[in-house]
GROMACS .gro file of C-alpha atoms in nm:
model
  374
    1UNK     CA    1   0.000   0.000   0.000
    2UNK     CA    2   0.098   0.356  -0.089
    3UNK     CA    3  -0.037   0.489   0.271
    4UNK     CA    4  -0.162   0.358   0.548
    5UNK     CA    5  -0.543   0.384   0.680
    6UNK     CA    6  -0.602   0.436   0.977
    7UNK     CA    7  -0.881   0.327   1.212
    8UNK     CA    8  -1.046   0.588   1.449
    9UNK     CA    9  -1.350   0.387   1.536
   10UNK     CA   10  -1.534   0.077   1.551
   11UNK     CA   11  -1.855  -0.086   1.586
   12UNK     CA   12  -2.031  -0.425   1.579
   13UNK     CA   13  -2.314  -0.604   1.692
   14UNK     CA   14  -2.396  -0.965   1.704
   15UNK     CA   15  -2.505  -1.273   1.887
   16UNK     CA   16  -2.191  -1.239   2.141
   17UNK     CA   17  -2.283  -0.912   2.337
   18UNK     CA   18  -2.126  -0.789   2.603
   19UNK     CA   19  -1.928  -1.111   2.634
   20UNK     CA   20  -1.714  -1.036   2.362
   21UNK     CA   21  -1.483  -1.273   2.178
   22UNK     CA   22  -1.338  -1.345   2.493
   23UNK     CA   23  -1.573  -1.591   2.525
   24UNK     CA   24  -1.492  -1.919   2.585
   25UNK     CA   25  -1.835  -2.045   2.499
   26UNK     CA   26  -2.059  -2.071   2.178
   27UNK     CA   27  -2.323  -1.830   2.165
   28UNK     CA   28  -2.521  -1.998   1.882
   29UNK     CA   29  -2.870  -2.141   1.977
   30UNK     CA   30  -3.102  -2.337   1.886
   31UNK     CA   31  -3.424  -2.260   1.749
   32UNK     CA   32  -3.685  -2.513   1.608
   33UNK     CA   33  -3.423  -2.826   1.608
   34UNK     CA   34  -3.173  -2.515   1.374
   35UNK     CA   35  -2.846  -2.370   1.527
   36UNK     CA   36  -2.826  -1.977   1.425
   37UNK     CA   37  -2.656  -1.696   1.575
   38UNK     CA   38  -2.914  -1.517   1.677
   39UNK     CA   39  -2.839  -1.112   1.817
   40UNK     CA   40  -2.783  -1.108   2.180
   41UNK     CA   41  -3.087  -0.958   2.395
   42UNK     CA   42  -2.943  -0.581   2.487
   43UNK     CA   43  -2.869  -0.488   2.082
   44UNK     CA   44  -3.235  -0.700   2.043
   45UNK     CA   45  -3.415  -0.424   2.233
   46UNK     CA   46  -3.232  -0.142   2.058
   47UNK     CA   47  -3.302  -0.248   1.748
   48UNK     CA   48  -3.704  -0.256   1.881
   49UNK     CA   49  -3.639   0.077   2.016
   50UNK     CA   50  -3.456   0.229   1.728
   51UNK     CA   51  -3.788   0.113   1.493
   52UNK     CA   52  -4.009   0.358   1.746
   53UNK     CA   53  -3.768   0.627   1.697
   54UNK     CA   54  -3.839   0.755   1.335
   55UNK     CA   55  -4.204   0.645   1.202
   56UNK     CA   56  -3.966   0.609   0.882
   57UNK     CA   57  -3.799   0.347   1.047
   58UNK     CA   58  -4.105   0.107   1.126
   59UNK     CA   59  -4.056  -0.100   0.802
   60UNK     CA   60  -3.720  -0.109   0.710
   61UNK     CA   61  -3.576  -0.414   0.688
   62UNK     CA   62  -3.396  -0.591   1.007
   63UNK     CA   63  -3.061  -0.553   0.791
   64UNK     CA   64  -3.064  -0.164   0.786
   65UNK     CA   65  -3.142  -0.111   1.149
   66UNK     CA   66  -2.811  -0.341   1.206
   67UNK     CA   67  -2.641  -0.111   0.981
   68UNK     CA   68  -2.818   0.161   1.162
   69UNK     CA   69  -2.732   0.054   1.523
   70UNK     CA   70  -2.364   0.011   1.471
   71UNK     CA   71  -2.300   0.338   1.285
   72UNK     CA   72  -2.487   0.532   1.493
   73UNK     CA   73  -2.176   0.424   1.765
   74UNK     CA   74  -1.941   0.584   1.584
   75UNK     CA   75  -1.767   0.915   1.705
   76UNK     CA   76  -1.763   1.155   1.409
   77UNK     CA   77  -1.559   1.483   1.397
   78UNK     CA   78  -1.772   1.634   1.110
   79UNK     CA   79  -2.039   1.509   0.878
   80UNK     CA   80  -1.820   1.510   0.559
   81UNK     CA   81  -1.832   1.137   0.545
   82UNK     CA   82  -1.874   0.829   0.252
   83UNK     CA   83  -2.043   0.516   0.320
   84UNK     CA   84  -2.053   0.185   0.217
   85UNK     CA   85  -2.221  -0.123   0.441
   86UNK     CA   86  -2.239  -0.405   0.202
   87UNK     CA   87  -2.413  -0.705   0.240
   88UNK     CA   88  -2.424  -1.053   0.053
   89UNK     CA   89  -2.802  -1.089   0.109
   90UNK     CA   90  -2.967  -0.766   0.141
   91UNK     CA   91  -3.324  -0.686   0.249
   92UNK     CA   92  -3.388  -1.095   0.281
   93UNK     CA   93  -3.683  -1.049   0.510
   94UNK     CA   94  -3.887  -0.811   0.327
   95UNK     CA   95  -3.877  -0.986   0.007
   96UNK     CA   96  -3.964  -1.327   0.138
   97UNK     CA   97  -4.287  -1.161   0.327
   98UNK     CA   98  -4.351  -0.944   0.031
   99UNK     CA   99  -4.320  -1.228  -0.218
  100UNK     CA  100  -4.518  -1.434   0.013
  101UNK     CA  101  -4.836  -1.169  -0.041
  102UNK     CA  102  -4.781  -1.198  -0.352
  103UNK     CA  103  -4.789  -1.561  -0.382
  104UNK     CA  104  -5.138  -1.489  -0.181
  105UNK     CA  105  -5.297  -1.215  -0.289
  106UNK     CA  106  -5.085  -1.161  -0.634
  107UNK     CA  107  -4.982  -0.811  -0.478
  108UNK     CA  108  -4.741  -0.649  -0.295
  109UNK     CA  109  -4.670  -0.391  -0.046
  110UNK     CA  110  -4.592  -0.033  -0.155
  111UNK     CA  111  -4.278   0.023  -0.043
  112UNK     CA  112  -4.120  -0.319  -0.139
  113UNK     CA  113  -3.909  -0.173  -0.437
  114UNK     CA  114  -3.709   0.053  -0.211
  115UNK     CA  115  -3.716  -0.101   0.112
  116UNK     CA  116  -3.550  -0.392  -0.051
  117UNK     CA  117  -3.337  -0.187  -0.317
  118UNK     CA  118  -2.951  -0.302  -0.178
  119UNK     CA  119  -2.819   0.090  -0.124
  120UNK     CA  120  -3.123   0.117   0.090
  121UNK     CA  121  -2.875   0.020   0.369
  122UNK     CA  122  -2.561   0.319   0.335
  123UNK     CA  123  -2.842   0.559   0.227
  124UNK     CA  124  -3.053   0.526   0.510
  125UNK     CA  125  -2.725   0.521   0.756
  126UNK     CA  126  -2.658   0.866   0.569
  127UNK     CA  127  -2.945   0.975   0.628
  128UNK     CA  128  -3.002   0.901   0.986
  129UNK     CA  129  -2.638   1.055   1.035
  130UNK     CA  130  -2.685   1.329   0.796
  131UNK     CA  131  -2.384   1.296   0.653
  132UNK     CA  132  -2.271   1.474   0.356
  133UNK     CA  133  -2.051   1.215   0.174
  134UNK     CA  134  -2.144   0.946  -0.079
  135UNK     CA  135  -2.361   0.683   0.031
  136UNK     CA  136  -2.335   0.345  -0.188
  137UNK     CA  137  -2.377  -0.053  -0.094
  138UNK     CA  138  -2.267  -0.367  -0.287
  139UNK     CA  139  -2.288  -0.741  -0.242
  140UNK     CA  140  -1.920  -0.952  -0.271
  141UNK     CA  141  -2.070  -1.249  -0.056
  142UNK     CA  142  -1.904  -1.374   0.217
  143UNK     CA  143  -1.600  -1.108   0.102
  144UNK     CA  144  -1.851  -0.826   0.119
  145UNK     CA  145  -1.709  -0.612   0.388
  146UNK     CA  146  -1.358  -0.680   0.290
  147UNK     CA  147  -1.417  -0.520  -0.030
  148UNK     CA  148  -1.634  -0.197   0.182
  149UNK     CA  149  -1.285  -0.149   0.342
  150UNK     CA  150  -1.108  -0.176  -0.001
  151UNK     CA  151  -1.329   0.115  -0.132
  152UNK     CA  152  -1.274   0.315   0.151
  153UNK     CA  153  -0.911   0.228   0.076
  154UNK     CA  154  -0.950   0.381  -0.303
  155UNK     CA  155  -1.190   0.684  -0.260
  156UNK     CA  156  -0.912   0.804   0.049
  157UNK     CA  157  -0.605   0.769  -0.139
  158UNK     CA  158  -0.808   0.889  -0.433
  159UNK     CA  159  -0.943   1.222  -0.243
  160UNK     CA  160  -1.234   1.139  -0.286
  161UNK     CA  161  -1.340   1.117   0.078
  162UNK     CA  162  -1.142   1.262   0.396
  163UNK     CA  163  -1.341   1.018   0.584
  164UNK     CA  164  -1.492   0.712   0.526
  165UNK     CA  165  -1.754   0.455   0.737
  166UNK     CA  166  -1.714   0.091   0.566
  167UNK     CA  167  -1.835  -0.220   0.692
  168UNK     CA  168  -2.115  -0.489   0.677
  169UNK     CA  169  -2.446  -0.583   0.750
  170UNK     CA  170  -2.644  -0.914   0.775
  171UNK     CA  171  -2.999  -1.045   0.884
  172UNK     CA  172  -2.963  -1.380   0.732
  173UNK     CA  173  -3.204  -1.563   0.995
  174UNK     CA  174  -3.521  -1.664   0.748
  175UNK     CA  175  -3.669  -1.968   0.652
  176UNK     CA  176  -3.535  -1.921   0.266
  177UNK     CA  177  -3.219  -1.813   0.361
  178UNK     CA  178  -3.114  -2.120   0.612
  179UNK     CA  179  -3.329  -2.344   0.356
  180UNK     CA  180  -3.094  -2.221   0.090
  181UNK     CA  181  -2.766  -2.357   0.271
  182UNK     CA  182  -2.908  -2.637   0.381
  183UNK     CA  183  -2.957  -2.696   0.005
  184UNK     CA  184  -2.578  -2.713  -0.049
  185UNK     CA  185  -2.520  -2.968   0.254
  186UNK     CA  186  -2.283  -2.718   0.415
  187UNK     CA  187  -2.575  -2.615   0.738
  188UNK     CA  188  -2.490  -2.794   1.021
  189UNK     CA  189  -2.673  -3.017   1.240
  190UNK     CA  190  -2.483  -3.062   1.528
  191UNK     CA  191  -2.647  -2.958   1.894
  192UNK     CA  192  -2.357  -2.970   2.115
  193UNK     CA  193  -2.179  -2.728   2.289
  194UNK     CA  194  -2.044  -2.627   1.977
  195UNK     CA  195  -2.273  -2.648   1.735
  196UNK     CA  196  -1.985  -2.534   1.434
  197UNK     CA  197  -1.641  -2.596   1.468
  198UNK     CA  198  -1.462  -2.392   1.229
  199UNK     CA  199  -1.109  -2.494   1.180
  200UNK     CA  200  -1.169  -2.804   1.278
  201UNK     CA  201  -0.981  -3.053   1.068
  202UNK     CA  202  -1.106  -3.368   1.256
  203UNK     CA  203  -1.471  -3.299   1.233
  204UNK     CA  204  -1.643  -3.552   0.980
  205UNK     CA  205  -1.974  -3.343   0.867
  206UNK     CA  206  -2.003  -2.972   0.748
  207UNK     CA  207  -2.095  -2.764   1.053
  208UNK     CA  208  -2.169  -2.400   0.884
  209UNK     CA  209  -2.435  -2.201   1.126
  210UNK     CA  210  -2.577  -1.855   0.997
  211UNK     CA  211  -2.568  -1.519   1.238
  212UNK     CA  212  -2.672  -1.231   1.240
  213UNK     CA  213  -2.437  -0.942   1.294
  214UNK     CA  214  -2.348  -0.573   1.143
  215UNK     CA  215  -1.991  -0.386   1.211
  216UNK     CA  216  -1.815  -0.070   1.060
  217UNK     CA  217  -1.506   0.094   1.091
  218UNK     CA  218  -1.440   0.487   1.064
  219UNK     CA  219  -1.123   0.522   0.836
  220UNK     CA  220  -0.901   0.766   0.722
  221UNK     CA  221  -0.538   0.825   0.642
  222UNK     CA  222  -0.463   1.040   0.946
  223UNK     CA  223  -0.357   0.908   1.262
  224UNK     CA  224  -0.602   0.754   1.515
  225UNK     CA  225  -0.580   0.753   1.855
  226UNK     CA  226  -0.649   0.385   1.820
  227UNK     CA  227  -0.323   0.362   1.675
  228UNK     CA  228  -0.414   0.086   1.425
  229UNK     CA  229  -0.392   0.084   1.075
  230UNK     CA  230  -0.399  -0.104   0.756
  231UNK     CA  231  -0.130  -0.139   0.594
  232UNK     CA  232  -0.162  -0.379   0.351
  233UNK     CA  233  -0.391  -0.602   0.126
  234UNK     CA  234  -0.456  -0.883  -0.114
  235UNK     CA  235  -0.684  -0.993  -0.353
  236UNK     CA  236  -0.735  -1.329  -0.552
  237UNK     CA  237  -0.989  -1.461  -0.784
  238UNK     CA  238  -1.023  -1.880  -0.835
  239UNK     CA  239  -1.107  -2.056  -1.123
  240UNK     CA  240  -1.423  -2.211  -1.059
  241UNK     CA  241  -1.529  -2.562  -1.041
  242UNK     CA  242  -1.842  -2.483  -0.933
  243UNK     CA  243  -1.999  -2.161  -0.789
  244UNK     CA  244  -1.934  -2.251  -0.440
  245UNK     CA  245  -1.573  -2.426  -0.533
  246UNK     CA  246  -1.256  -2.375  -0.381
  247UNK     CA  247  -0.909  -2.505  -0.409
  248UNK     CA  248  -0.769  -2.797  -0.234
  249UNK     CA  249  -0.454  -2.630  -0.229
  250UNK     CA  250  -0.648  -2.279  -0.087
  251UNK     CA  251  -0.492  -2.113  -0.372
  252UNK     CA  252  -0.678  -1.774  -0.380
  253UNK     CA  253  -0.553  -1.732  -0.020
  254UNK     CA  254  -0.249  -1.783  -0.118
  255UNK     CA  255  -0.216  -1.523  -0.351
  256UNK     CA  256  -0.435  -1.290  -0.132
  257UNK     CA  257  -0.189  -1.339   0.154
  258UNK     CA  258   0.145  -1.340  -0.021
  259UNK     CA  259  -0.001  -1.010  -0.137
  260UNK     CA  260  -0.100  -0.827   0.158
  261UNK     CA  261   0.228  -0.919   0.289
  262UNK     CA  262   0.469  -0.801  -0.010
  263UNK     CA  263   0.640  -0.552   0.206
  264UNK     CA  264   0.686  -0.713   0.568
  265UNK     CA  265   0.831  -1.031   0.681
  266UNK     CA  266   0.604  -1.291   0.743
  267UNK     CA  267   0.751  -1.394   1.095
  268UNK     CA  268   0.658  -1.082   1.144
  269UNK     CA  269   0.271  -1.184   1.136
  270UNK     CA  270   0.136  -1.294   1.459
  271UNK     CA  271  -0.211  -1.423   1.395
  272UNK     CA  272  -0.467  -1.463   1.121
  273UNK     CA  273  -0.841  -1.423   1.145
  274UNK     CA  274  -0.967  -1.718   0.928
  275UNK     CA  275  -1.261  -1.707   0.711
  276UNK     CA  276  -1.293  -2.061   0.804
  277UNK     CA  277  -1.710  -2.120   0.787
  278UNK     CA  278  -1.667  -2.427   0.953
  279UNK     CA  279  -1.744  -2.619   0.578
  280UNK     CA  280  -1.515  -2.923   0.517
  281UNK     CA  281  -1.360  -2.779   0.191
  282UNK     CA  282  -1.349  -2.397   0.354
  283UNK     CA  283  -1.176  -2.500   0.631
  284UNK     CA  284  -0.927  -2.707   0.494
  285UNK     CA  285  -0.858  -2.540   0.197
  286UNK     CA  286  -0.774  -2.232   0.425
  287UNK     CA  287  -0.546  -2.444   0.672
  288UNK     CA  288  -0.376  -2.580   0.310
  289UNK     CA  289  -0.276  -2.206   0.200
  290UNK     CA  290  -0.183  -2.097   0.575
  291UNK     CA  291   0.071  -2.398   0.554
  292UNK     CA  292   0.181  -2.293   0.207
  293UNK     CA  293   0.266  -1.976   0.303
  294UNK     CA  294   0.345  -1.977   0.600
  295UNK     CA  295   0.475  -2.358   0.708
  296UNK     CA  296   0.344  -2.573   1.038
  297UNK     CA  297   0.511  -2.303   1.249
  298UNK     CA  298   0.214  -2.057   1.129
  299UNK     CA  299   0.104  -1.770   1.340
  300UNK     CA  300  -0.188  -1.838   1.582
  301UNK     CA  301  -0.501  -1.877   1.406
  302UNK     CA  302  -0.848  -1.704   1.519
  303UNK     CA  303  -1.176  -1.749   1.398
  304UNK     CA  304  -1.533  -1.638   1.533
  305UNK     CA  305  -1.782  -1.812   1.348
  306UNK     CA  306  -1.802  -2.133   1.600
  307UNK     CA  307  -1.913  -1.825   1.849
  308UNK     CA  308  -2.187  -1.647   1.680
  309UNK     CA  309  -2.205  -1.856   1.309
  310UNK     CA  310  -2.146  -1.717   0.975
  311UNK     CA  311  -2.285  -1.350   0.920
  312UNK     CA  312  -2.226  -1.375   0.522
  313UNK     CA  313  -2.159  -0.969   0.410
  314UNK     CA  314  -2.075  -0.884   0.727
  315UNK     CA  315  -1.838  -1.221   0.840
  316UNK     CA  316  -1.540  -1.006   0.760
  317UNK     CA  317  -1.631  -0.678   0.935
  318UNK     CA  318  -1.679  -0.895   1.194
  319UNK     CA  319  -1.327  -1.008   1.188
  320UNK     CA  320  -1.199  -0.713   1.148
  321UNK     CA  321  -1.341  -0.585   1.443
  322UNK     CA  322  -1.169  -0.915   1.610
  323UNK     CA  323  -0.854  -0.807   1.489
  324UNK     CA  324  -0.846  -0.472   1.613
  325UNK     CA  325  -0.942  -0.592   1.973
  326UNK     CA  326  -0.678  -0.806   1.969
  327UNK     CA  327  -0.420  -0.525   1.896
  328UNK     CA  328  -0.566  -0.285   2.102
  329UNK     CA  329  -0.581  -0.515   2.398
  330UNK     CA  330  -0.261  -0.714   2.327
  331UNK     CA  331  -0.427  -1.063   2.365
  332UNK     CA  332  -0.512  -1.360   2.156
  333UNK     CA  333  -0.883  -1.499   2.109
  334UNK     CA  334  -0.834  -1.868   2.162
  335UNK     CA  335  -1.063  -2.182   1.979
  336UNK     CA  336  -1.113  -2.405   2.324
  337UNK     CA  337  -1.151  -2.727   2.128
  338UNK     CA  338  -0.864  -2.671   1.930
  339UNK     CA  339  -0.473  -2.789   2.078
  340UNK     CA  340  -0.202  -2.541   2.037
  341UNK     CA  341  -0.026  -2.788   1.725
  342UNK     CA  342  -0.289  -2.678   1.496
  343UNK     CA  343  -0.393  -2.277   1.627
  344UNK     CA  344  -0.090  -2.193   1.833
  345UNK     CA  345   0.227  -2.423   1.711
  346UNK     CA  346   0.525  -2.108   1.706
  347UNK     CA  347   0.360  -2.077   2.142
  348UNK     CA  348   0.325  -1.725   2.050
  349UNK     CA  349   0.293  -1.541   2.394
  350UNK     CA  350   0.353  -1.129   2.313
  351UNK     CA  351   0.089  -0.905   2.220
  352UNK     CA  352   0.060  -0.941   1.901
  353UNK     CA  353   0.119  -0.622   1.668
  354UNK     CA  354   0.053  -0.797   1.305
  355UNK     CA  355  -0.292  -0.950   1.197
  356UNK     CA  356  -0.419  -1.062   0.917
  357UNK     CA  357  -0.746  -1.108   0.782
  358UNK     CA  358  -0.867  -1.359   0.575
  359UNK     CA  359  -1.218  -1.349   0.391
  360UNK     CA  360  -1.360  -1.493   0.106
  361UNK     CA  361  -1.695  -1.533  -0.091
  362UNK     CA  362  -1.883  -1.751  -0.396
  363UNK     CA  363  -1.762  -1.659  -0.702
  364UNK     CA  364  -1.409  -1.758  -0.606
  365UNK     CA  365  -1.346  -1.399  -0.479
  366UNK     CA  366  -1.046  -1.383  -0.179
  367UNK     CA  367  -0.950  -1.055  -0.030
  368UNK     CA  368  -0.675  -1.063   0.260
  369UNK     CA  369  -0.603  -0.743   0.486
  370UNK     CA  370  -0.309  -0.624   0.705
  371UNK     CA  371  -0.346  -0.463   1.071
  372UNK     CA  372  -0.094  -0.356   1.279
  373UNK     CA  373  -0.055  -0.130   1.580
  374UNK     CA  374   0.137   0.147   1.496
   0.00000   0.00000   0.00000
């Protein structure tokens, strides 16, 4: 990267809560014999009261209020701000109860065209903030919020923005949605204590869970009292098999990684955030490109969809925001069923100063990103 970015705030929400990623426990439930990550009972009621706030608000879908909730945390100096929450599924719960009248009745509700209309979700976040800056959404999949920060990345070094909110958003908990994944054999059906082990190389059955979760970042390229920044990134596309393929060999995080890493040493990387969705060929593909790159003495390796399942668009805002907890407390985030020979092996004990980020999404699309504390 020409310049770094630097991060001067961040918010998420999701089914962890107050607990954090500390948390040495699953907070997935389960609901009608179906693990999901359902949002933890404090950001619950906001998101009730937030819909009584603005008569406006009443019927937009669950997804914007997440983006809504999250954003509205942020500290901003001025209102000269760009925005871009992406998400992989969009307004999913409005269009499966407005198709459903329509399937009944043959109509539907008024404002179903904009309510489920994707840039519904940065244009109603600029409007609730009143912000002054560009407002636009897109859907990358799974690699959705990854590619939010890699706009903010362009339109700052650009000039285009002095400021910049980027994230993603998710309400993925409907009876389409889950029945979708289920479709592809990847949706778990474990009930344990952990209903989806990501990174788990032993486990014998695909154990992906879907959650619901929103996060964003306020970015720019002057210094943060955070004193985090990126500082470098990757992307990779696959040649596809299929639409949901991946390489054996985790190819497309290869190159992603070896990318976002051109210009530091890679001892110098203390722990990866992996995309991991707890999907046999995900999470093994990934563990096959860590190993490429990096050998069995990898940094540690993090994950937190086995704590509040796979948040599609926003899974890697959600990371992110892992990532820069970690630096700003100096601590790892552990996997408890996991030894240290497969997530720890180098018995990495100092705060850790270099992260990176893995994400990726259908389509073959890999983006990696590069923390640090400054």
């Amino acid at each position: 990267m020409k310049n770094p970015i630097y991060i001067h705030d961040y918010a998420m929400t999701s089914a962890l809560g107050a607990r954090g990623f500390a948390a040495r426990e699953s907070s997935i439930s389960v609901e009608n014999l179906v693990p999901v990550g359902r949002l933890n009972a404090v950001d619950e009621q906001a998101i009730k009261d937030l819909r009584l706030q603005n008569t406006a608000y009443k019927n937009l879908d669950r997804v914007t209020l997440l983006g809504l909730l999250v954003a509205r945390q942020l500290t901003l100096k001025n209102k000269n701000v760009a925005v871009n929450i992406g998400s992989s599924r969009g307004s999913t719960g409005t269009w499966e109860e407005s198709y459903d009248r329509f399937r009944e009745s043959g109509t539907t509700p008024t404002q179903t065209s904009p309510l489920t209309t994707l840039g519904n979700i940065s244009s109603w976040i600029a409007q609730d903030l009143e912000l002054t800056g560009a407002a636009f959404s897109h859907s990358i999949t799974c690699a959705t919020a990854s590619h939010s920060i890699l706009n903010a990345i362009a339109w700052l070094e650009s000039g285009m923005a002095e400021q910049f909110i980027a994230g993603g958003a998710e309400a993925p908990l409907t009876g389409f949605t889950i029945a979708q994944m289920k479709a592809l054999r990847i949706y778990s059906s474990e009930k344990g204590e952990f209903p989806s082990r990501a990174l788990d190389s032993d486990k014998i059955s695909n154990q992906m869970v879907l959650g619901e979760a929103a996060a964003c970042f306020l970015l720019s390229k002057e210094p943060s009292a955070l004193g985090i920044k990126i500082t470098g990134y990757g992307t990779a596309i696959e040649n596809l098999r299929s639409a949901t393929s991946v390489s054996a060999d985790g190819s497309g995080f290869q190159k992603s990684m070896r990318q976002a890493m051109e210009e530091v040493d890679l001892k110098s990387i203390d722990a990866v955030v992996t995309h991991a969705p707890a999907t046999l060929q995900g999470d093994r593909s990934e563990l096959a490109a860590i190993k490429a790159v990096f050998g069995e003495q990898h940094p540690v390796l993090c994950n937190n969809k086995w704590q509040l399942g796979h948040s599609l668009g926003a899974s890697a805002a959600i990371s992110t925001a892992m990532a820069v907890q970690m630096l700003s407390e100096g601590r790892y985030f552990d996997i408890p069923y996991l030894n240290d020979s497969i997530a720890n092996p180098r018995k990495s004990m100092g705060a850790p100063r270099r992260v990176l980020i893995n994400s990726s999404g259908f389509g073959g699309n890999f983006v990696t990103l590069l923390l640090e504390k400054a």
